[in-house]
C-alpha cells in the first residue's frame, strides 16, 4: 500500500471491528484448510486401499471436486484482510503518498464491488442448481450445496474490501481501518 500509518494503534488494530473481521477471516480460512486436508486424507486412504486390494472409496474424486469447489473461496477473505492480493503501483509511484492511498482506496472499493457482483451471481447460480436438482454422478450429492461456502467467502471478501476502502479514501473513516 502506498501509505502506512506510523502507529499501529492508529490503524484500528485494536478495534472490535478489526478483531471480529480478523477472527471471522481466520475461521473461514481454517475451515477451508480443514476440509481440503480431510479431502487429501480421503484420497490417500482410497489410494492405499486400492493398492492393498480392498478397492477405493466410492466417489473419492467427487469428494475432492466438491471440497475444492466449496472451499477455494474460503481463503479469499483472509487474503483480502491481509491485503495479500497483487497490486501494481508502477504508474502512481510519482504521486504523493496521500494521493496514492486515495487511489488504493478507490481500487479497493472497485474490488469490493466485484466481490459483491460475484457473490450475487453465485447466489443466482445456487438457486438455479437447487431448482434443477443437479447431483453428482456417484455419490448423488446435491451440487447446490457447494455454492454455500463460496457465497460466504465471496461475500465476506466484499465486506472486508469495502471496510478497507473507506479509511483509505477519507480520514473521516479512520476508526474503521482494518489494516
Short mmCIF file of C-alpha atoms in Angstrom, two decimals:
data_model
loop_
_atom_site.label_atom_id
_atom_site.label_comp_id
_atom_site.label_asym_id
_atom_site.label_seq_id
_atom_site.Cartn_x
_atom_site.Cartn_y
_atom_site.Cartn_z
CA UNK A 1 0.00 0.00 0.00
CA UNK A 2 1.08 3.50 -0.62
CA UNK A 3 0.85 4.97 2.85
CA UNK A 4 1.41 3.16 6.10
CA UNK A 5 0.43 4.74 9.35
CA UNK A 6 3.21 5.24 11.84
CA UNK A 7 1.41 3.96 14.87
CA UNK A 8 -0.30 0.56 14.87
CA UNK A 9 -2.98 1.79 17.27
CA UNK A 10 -3.93 4.45 14.71
CA UNK A 11 -4.71 1.70 12.26
CA UNK A 12 -7.59 0.44 14.34
CA UNK A 13 -5.83 -2.84 15.03
CA UNK A 14 -7.40 -2.97 18.46
CA UNK A 15 -10.93 -2.01 17.46
CA UNK A 16 -13.72 -4.55 17.95
CA UNK A 17 -14.47 -4.43 14.21
CA UNK A 18 -10.85 -5.30 13.37
CA UNK A 19 -10.81 -8.20 15.85
CA UNK A 20 -14.16 -9.52 14.65
CA UNK A 21 -13.18 -9.40 10.98
CA UNK A 22 -9.81 -10.99 11.66
CA UNK A 23 -11.44 -13.78 13.67
CA UNK A 24 -14.10 -14.49 11.04
CA UNK A 25 -11.50 -14.44 8.24
CA UNK A 26 -9.22 -16.81 10.18
CA UNK A 27 -12.11 -19.18 10.91
CA UNK A 28 -13.12 -19.11 7.26
CA UNK A 29 -9.59 -19.95 6.09
CA UNK A 30 -9.18 -22.55 8.83
CA UNK A 31 -12.41 -24.25 7.85
CA UNK A 32 -11.36 -24.26 4.21
CA UNK A 33 -7.99 -25.73 5.12
CA UNK A 34 -9.56 -28.40 7.32
CA UNK A 35 -11.92 -29.54 4.56
CA UNK A 36 -9.12 -29.66 1.99
CA UNK A 37 -6.99 -31.61 4.49
CA UNK A 38 -9.77 -34.15 5.04
CA UNK A 39 -10.19 -34.45 1.26
CA UNK A 40 -6.48 -35.17 0.88
CA UNK A 41 -6.66 -37.81 3.63
CA UNK A 42 -9.64 -39.38 1.86
CA UNK A 43 -7.70 -39.61 -1.40
CA UNK A 44 -4.67 -41.05 0.39
CA UNK A 45 -6.80 -43.65 2.15
CA UNK A 46 -8.53 -44.51 -1.12
CA UNK A 47 -5.23 -45.00 -2.95
CA UNK A 48 -3.80 -47.14 -0.14
CA UNK A 49 -6.98 -49.24 -0.06
CA UNK A 50 -6.80 -49.77 -3.84
CA UNK A 51 -3.16 -50.82 -3.65
CA UNK A 52 -3.93 -53.28 -0.87
CA UNK A 53 -6.73 -54.82 -2.92
CA UNK A 54 -9.67 -53.56 -0.87
CA UNK A 55 -11.00 -51.22 -3.55
CA UNK A 56 -11.06 -47.47 -3.19
CA UNK A 57 -13.55 -45.19 -1.54
CA UNK A 58 -16.57 -44.82 -3.80
CA UNK A 59 -16.71 -41.34 -5.29
CA UNK A 60 -13.36 -40.19 -3.89
CA UNK A 61 -12.74 -37.95 -6.90
CA UNK A 62 -16.20 -36.41 -6.45
CA UNK A 63 -15.40 -35.67 -2.81
CA UNK A 64 -12.22 -33.89 -3.86
CA UNK A 65 -14.05 -31.90 -6.55
CA UNK A 66 -16.76 -30.87 -4.10
CA UNK A 67 -14.27 -29.99 -1.37
CA UNK A 68 -12.09 -27.88 -3.65
CA UNK A 69 -15.05 -26.13 -5.25
CA UNK A 70 -16.63 -25.43 -1.88
CA UNK A 71 -13.55 -24.28 -0.03
CA UNK A 72 -11.47 -22.37 -2.56
CA UNK A 73 -13.22 -19.09 -1.82
CA UNK A 74 -13.00 -19.54 1.96
CA UNK A 75 -9.34 -18.45 1.77
CA UNK A 76 -10.09 -15.20 -0.06
CA UNK A 77 -11.37 -13.15 2.92
CA UNK A 78 -8.11 -13.66 4.84
CA UNK A 79 -6.11 -12.76 1.75
CA UNK A 80 -8.19 -9.60 1.34
CA UNK A 81 -7.89 -8.79 5.05
CA UNK A 82 -4.09 -9.08 4.90
CA UNK A 83 -4.03 -7.18 1.59
CA UNK A 84 -2.35 -10.18 0.03
CA UNK A 85 -3.67 -9.61 -3.48
CA UNK A 86 -1.22 -8.44 -6.11
CA UNK A 87 -1.10 -4.67 -6.53
CA UNK A 88 0.82 -2.88 -9.23
CA UNK A 89 1.54 0.75 -8.43
CA UNK A 90 4.02 1.30 -11.24
CA UNK A 91 2.14 4.30 -12.65
CA UNK A 92 1.38 6.01 -9.34
CA UNK A 93 4.79 5.93 -7.64
CA UNK A 94 5.41 9.57 -8.52
CA UNK A 95 2.27 10.72 -6.64
CA UNK A 96 2.24 11.86 -3.03
CA UNK A 97 1.56 9.05 -0.53
CA UNK A 98 -1.80 10.57 0.43
CA UNK A 99 -2.93 10.58 -3.22
CA UNK A 100 -1.63 7.03 -3.68
CA UNK A 101 -3.67 5.99 -0.65
CA UNK A 102 -6.82 7.55 -2.17
CA UNK A 103 -6.21 5.69 -5.44
CA UNK A 104 -5.72 2.47 -3.49
CA UNK A 105 -8.99 3.17 -1.71
CA UNK A 106 -10.87 3.65 -4.96
CA UNK A 107 -9.44 0.45 -6.42
CA UNK A 108 -10.22 -1.45 -3.22
CA UNK A 109 -13.80 -0.16 -3.42
CA UNK A 110 -13.99 -1.37 -7.03
CA UNK A 111 -12.61 -4.70 -5.84
CA UNK A 112 -15.37 -4.83 -3.19
CA UNK A 113 -17.97 -4.16 -5.87
CA UNK A 114 -16.54 -7.00 -7.95
CA UNK A 115 -16.63 -9.37 -4.97
CA UNK A 116 -20.23 -8.29 -4.40
CA UNK A 117 -21.13 -8.91 -8.04
CA UNK A 118 -19.61 -12.40 -7.96
CA UNK A 119 -21.47 -13.12 -4.70
CA UNK A 120 -24.75 -12.10 -6.33
CA UNK A 121 -24.10 -14.26 -9.39
CA UNK A 122 -23.13 -17.23 -7.21
CA UNK A 123 -26.39 -16.82 -5.32
CA UNK A 124 -28.35 -16.91 -8.57
CA UNK A 125 -26.34 -19.93 -9.71
CA UNK A 126 -27.03 -21.75 -6.46
CA UNK A 127 -30.77 -21.09 -6.78
CA UNK A 128 -30.72 -22.40 -10.34
CA UNK A 129 -28.80 -25.55 -9.34
CA UNK A 130 -31.22 -26.10 -6.46
CA UNK A 131 -34.25 -25.74 -8.73
CA UNK A 132 -32.69 -28.00 -11.34
CA UNK A 133 -31.86 -30.65 -8.73
CA UNK A 134 -28.39 -31.36 -10.13
CA UNK A 135 -26.50 -34.10 -8.27
CA UNK A 136 -23.09 -35.74 -8.57
CA UNK A 137 -22.92 -38.97 -10.52
CA UNK A 138 -21.69 -41.50 -7.95
CA UNK A 139 -22.49 -40.00 -4.56
CA UNK A 140 -25.72 -38.32 -5.65
CA UNK A 141 -24.73 -35.29 -3.55
CA UNK A 142 -26.65 -32.10 -4.37
CA UNK A 143 -24.38 -29.72 -6.27
CA UNK A 144 -26.09 -26.57 -4.98
CA UNK A 145 -24.59 -27.09 -1.50
CA UNK A 146 -21.12 -26.40 -2.90
CA UNK A 147 -22.22 -22.82 -3.53
CA UNK A 148 -22.88 -22.02 0.15
CA UNK A 149 -19.25 -21.69 1.28
CA UNK A 150 -18.37 -19.94 -1.97
CA UNK A 151 -21.10 -17.36 -1.38
CA UNK A 152 -19.93 -16.90 2.21
CA UNK A 153 -16.28 -16.47 1.19
CA UNK A 154 -17.00 -14.03 -1.62
CA UNK A 155 -19.49 -12.06 0.48
CA UNK A 156 -17.05 -11.77 3.38
CA UNK A 157 -14.34 -10.66 0.95
CA UNK A 158 -16.68 -7.94 -0.33
CA UNK A 159 -17.38 -6.72 3.21
CA UNK A 160 -13.68 -6.69 4.14
CA UNK A 161 -12.68 -4.85 0.95
CA UNK A 162 -15.47 -2.31 1.42
CA UNK A 163 -14.46 -1.61 5.02
CA UNK A 164 -10.81 -1.33 3.96
CA UNK A 165 -11.59 1.14 1.21
CA UNK A 166 -13.40 3.72 3.33
CA UNK A 167 -10.47 4.85 5.53
CA UNK A 168 -8.18 4.84 2.52
CA UNK A 169 -10.42 7.29 0.69
CA UNK A 170 -11.25 9.57 3.62
CA UNK A 171 -9.71 10.24 7.01
CA UNK A 172 -13.24 10.52 8.43
CA UNK A 173 -13.39 6.72 8.42
CA UNK A 174 -10.03 6.21 10.15
CA UNK A 175 -11.74 4.41 13.04
CA UNK A 176 -12.80 1.65 10.62
CA UNK A 177 -9.25 0.95 9.48
CA UNK A 178 -8.68 -2.79 9.36
CA UNK A 179 -5.04 -2.62 8.26
#
